[in-house]
CSV table of C-alpha atoms in Angstrom, one decimal:
chain,number,residue,atom,x,y,z
G,615,MET,CA,196.0,47.7,128.3
G,616,THR,CA,192.5,46.2,128.1
G,617,ILE,CA,191.0,49.6,127.2
G,618,LEU,CA,192.6,49.4,123.8
G,619,PHE,CA,190.2,46.7,122.8
G,620,PHE,CA,187.1,48.8,123.3
G,621,LEU,CA,188.0,51.1,120.4
G,622,LEU,CA,185.7,49.1,118.2
G,623,SER,CA,182.8,48.9,120.5
G,624,GLY,CA,179.7,49.4,118.3
G,625,THR,CA,176.9,47.7,116.5
G,626,ALA,CA,174.2,49.1,114.2
G,627,LEU,CA,171.3,48.0,116.4
G,628,ALA,CA,167.9,49.5,115.6
G,629,GLU,CA,165.0,50.3,117.8
G,630,VAL,CA,161.6,49.0,116.7
G,631,VAL,CA,158.6,51.3,117.0
G,632,GLU,CA,155.8,49.3,118.6
G,633,ASN,CA,153.0,50.8,116.5
G,634,ASN,CA,154.3,50.0,113.0
G,635,ALA,CA,157.4,48.0,113.7
G,636,GLU,CA,159.5,50.4,111.6
G,637,PRO,CA,163.2,50.4,112.5
G,638,VAL,CA,164.5,53.6,113.8
G,639,ALA,CA,168.3,53.9,113.6
G,640,LEU,CA,170.1,54.8,116.8
G,641,GLY,CA,172.0,58.0,117.1
G,642,PRO,CA,175.8,57.9,117.5
G,643,HIS,CA,175.8,58.3,121.3
G,644,GLU,CA,173.1,55.7,121.8
G,645,LEU,CA,174.8,53.4,119.3
G,646,VAL,CA,178.0,53.2,121.3
G,647,GLU,CA,176.3,53.1,124.6
G,648,SER,CA,173.9,50.3,123.6
G,649,VAL,CA,176.5,47.9,122.2
G,650,THR,CA,178.8,48.1,125.2
G,651,GLY,CA,176.5,45.9,127.2
G,652,GLU,CA,176.0,43.5,124.3
G,653,LEU,CA,179.7,43.3,123.8
G,654,LEU,CA,180.3,42.5,127.4
G,655,GLU,CA,177.7,39.7,127.2
G,656,ALA,CA,179.6,38.2,124.3
G,657,ILE,CA,182.8,38.3,126.2
G,658,GLY,CA,181.2,36.5,129.2
G,659,LYS,CA,179.7,33.9,126.9
G,660,HIS,CA,182.9,33.0,125.2
G,661,ARG,CA,185.5,33.7,127.9
G,662,GLU,CA,185.9,30.1,129.2
G,663,SER,CA,185.9,28.4,125.8
G,664,PHE,CA,188.0,31.0,124.0
G,665,GLU,CA,191.4,29.3,124.5
G,666,GLN,CA,190.2,26.0,123.1
G,667,ASP,CA,188.0,27.4,120.3
G,668,PRO,CA,188.2,31.2,119.6
G,669,GLU,CA,186.4,31.1,116.3
G,670,PRO,CA,182.8,31.3,117.7
G,671,PHE,CA,183.8,34.5,119.5
G,672,PHE,CA,185.5,35.9,116.4
G,673,GLU,CA,182.4,35.2,114.4
G,674,GLU,CA,180.1,36.9,116.8
G,675,LEU,CA,182.4,39.8,117.2
G,676,GLY,CA,182.7,40.2,113.5
G,677,CYS,CA,178.9,40.3,113.2
G,678,LEU,CA,178.7,43.0,115.8
G,679,LEU,CA,181.5,45.2,114.5
G,680,GLY,CA,180.6,44.6,110.9
G,681,LYS,CA,177.3,46.4,111.4
G,682,VAL,CA,178.8,49.6,112.8
G,683,VAL,CA,182.4,49.9,111.9
G,684,ASP,CA,183.1,51.0,108.3
G,685,PHE,CA,185.9,48.6,107.8
G,686,ARG,CA,186.1,49.4,104.1
G,687,PHE,CA,186.3,53.1,104.6
G,688,ILE,CA,189.0,52.7,107.2
G,689,ALA,CA,191.0,50.2,105.2
G,690,TYR,CA,191.0,52.5,102.1
G,691,ASN,CA,192.2,55.4,104.1
G,692,VAL,CA,194.9,53.2,105.7
G,693,MET,CA,196.2,52.6,102.2
G,694,GLY,CA,196.7,56.3,101.7
G,695,PRO,CA,198.2,57.3,98.4
G,696,TYR,CA,198.6,53.7,97.4
G,697,ARG,CA,194.8,53.3,97.1
G,698,ALA,CA,194.8,55.3,93.8
G,699,GLN,CA,197.1,52.7,92.1
G,700,ALA,CA,195.3,49.6,93.6
G,701,THR,CA,193.0,47.5,91.6
G,702,ASP,CA,189.4,46.7,92.7
G,703,GLU,CA,190.6,43.2,93.6
G,704,GLN,CA,193.5,44.6,95.7
G,705,LEU,CA,191.2,47.0,97.5
G,706,LYS,CA,188.8,44.2,98.4
G,707,ARG,CA,191.6,41.9,99.5
G,708,PHE,CA,193.1,44.5,101.8
G,709,ALA,CA,189.8,45.5,103.2
G,710,ASP,CA,189.1,41.8,104.0
G,711,ALA,CA,192.6,41.3,105.5
G,712,PHE,CA,192.3,44.5,107.5
G,713,ARG,CA,188.9,43.5,108.9
G,714,ARG,CA,190.1,40.0,109.9
G,715,ASP,CA,193.2,41.4,111.5
G,716,LEU,CA,191.3,43.9,113.7
G,717,ILE,CA,188.7,41.3,114.7
G,718,GLU,CA,191.3,38.7,115.8
G,719,THR,CA,193.6,41.2,117.4
G,720,TYR,CA,191.0,43.0,119.5
G,721,GLY,CA,189.0,39.8,120.1
G,722,ARG,CA,192.0,38.4,121.9
G,723,GLY,CA,192.2,41.5,124.0
G,724,LEU,CA,188.5,41.6,124.8
G,725,VAL,CA,188.5,38.3,126.6
G,726,SER,CA,190.9,39.8,129.1
G,727,TYR,CA,188.4,42.5,130.1
G,728,GLY,CA,188.3,42.8,133.9
G,729,ASP,CA,186.6,45.2,136.3
G,730,GLU,CA,186.9,48.4,134.4
G,731,THR,CA,183.9,50.7,134.2
G,732,ILE,CA,182.9,52.1,130.8
G,733,VAL,CA,181.2,55.4,130.6
G,734,VAL,CA,179.9,57.0,127.4
G,735,LEU,CA,179.9,60.8,127.7
G,736,PRO,CA,176.9,62.8,126.4
G,737,LEU,CA,177.4,64.8,123.2
G,738,ALA,CA,178.7,68.3,123.8
G,739,ASP,CA,176.3,69.8,121.3
G,740,GLU,CA,173.0,69.1,119.7
G,741,LEU,CA,173.2,66.5,117.0
G,742,GLY,CA,170.8,68.2,114.6
G,743,GLU,CA,171.6,67.5,110.9
G,744,LYS,CA,175.3,66.9,111.5
G,745,ARG,CA,176.9,64.3,109.3
G,746,LYS,CA,180.0,63.8,111.4
G,747,VAL,CA,180.4,63.8,115.2
G,748,THR,CA,182.8,62.6,117.9
G,749,VAL,CA,181.5,60.3,120.7
G,750,ALA,CA,183.7,60.3,123.8
G,751,GLN,CA,184.0,57.2,126.1
G,752,GLU,CA,186.0,56.8,129.3
G,753,ILE,CA,187.4,53.6,130.7
G,754,HIS,CA,187.7,53.8,134.5
G,755,GLY,CA,190.1,51.2,135.9
G,756,VAL,CA,192.8,50.6,138.6
G,757,ASP,CA,195.3,52.4,136.4
G,758,GLY,CA,193.2,55.5,136.0
G,759,VAL,CA,190.8,57.0,133.5
G,760,PHE,CA,191.5,56.5,129.8
G,761,PRO,CA,189.6,58.5,127.1
G,762,LEU,CA,188.5,57.1,123.8
G,763,TYR,CA,187.1,59.3,121.0
G,764,TYR,CA,185.1,57.7,118.2
G,765,SER,CA,184.9,59.5,114.9
G,766,MET,CA,181.5,58.7,113.5
G,767,ALA,CA,179.8,59.6,110.2
G,768,ARG,CA,176.4,59.1,108.6
G,769,ASN,CA,176.5,56.9,105.5
G,770,LYS,CA,174.2,57.2,102.5
G,771,SER,CA,171.6,55.1,104.3
G,772,ASN,CA,171.6,57.6,107.2
G,773,GLU,CA,173.3,55.0,109.5
G,774,TRP,CA,176.0,56.1,111.9
G,775,LYS,CA,179.4,54.3,111.4
G,776,ILE,CA,182.7,54.4,113.2
G,777,THR,CA,185.4,55.7,110.9
G,778,ASN,CA,188.3,56.2,113.3
G,779,VAL,CA,189.3,56.0,117.0
G,780,VAL,CA,191.7,58.1,119.1
G,781,ILE,CA,192.6,56.3,122.3
G,782,ASN,CA,194.6,58.0,125.0
G,783,GLY,CA,195.9,60.4,122.5
G,784,ILE,CA,196.9,57.8,119.9
G,785,ASN,CA,195.2,58.2,116.5
G,786,LEU,CA,194.7,54.6,115.3
G,787,GLY,CA,193.8,55.5,111.8
G,788,LYS,CA,197.1,57.3,111.4
G,789,THR,CA,199.0,54.5,113.1
G,790,PHE,CA,197.7,51.9,110.7
G,791,ARG,CA,198.3,54.2,107.8
G,792,ASN,CA,201.9,54.6,108.8
G,793,GLN,CA,202.2,50.8,109.0
G,794,PHE,CA,200.9,50.4,105.5
G,795,SER,CA,203.2,53.0,104.2
G,796,GLN,CA,206.2,51.5,105.8
G,797,ARG,CA,205.4,48.1,104.4
G,798,ALA,CA,204.8,49.5,101.0
G,799,GLN,CA,208.2,51.1,101.0
G,800,LYS,CA,209.8,47.9,102.2
G,801,PHE,CA,208.3,46.0,99.3
G,802,GLY,CA,209.0,48.7,96.7
G,803,GLY,CA,205.4,49.7,96.4
G,804,ASP,CA,204.2,46.2,95.7
G,805,ILE,CA,200.6,46.3,97.1
G,806,ASP,CA,200.1,42.5,96.8
G,807,GLN,CA,203.1,41.9,99.0
G,808,VAL,CA,201.8,44.4,101.6
G,809,ILE,CA,198.4,42.6,101.6
G,810,ASP,CA,200.1,39.2,101.8
G,811,SER,CA,202.2,40.4,104.8
G,812,TRP,CA,199.1,41.7,106.5
G,813,THR,CA,197.3,38.3,106.0
G,814,THR,CA,200.4,36.4,107.1
G,815,GLN,CA,200.5,38.5,110.3
G,816,VAL,CA,196.9,37.5,111.0
G,817,SER,CA,197.6,33.8,110.4
G,818,THR,CA,200.7,33.6,112.5
G,819,GLU,CA,199.0,35.4,115.5
G,820,ALA,CA,195.9,33.2,115.3
């Protein structure tokens, strides 16, 4: 389903105040809404050349997603209890492998985007000083309406970041975490082998 590949729609764009050119960070709702158009532009630009040379699209997608998706936070949570025993080098290796995996997997799905209509729903309550919110998005297509829910949180720089997505009832954070746990059990808790298998999966699918 092409809707699956909109779970990472986001970019930390900033509005510029005309009077003093000071950047003003977008709120979570505006953030998701604004990047949808930019993401569709990137798809249109790379669609024809993607099969012959996908790397330019992956690079642009990585730049967009890297500014709004907290890949490191998500990757560390995917590691679950194994994170506590991982070294700093292993944490970095897995975060990098996880990021690359998502960009390539969803990038390949994005180029198949068709005539769906994407709607970002308004926040149910006032944002106020909340540190965590859920932004709802709907994908309207020929197969019906599919909901996406973005878990978003403010970081220390007061920027909103996507930390998880639930799509059509499927919690992707939990899904990835189960995958990591299953691989860790398969390899007897050897984190390096889990990371290597994640990297191998990326390279064989590329």
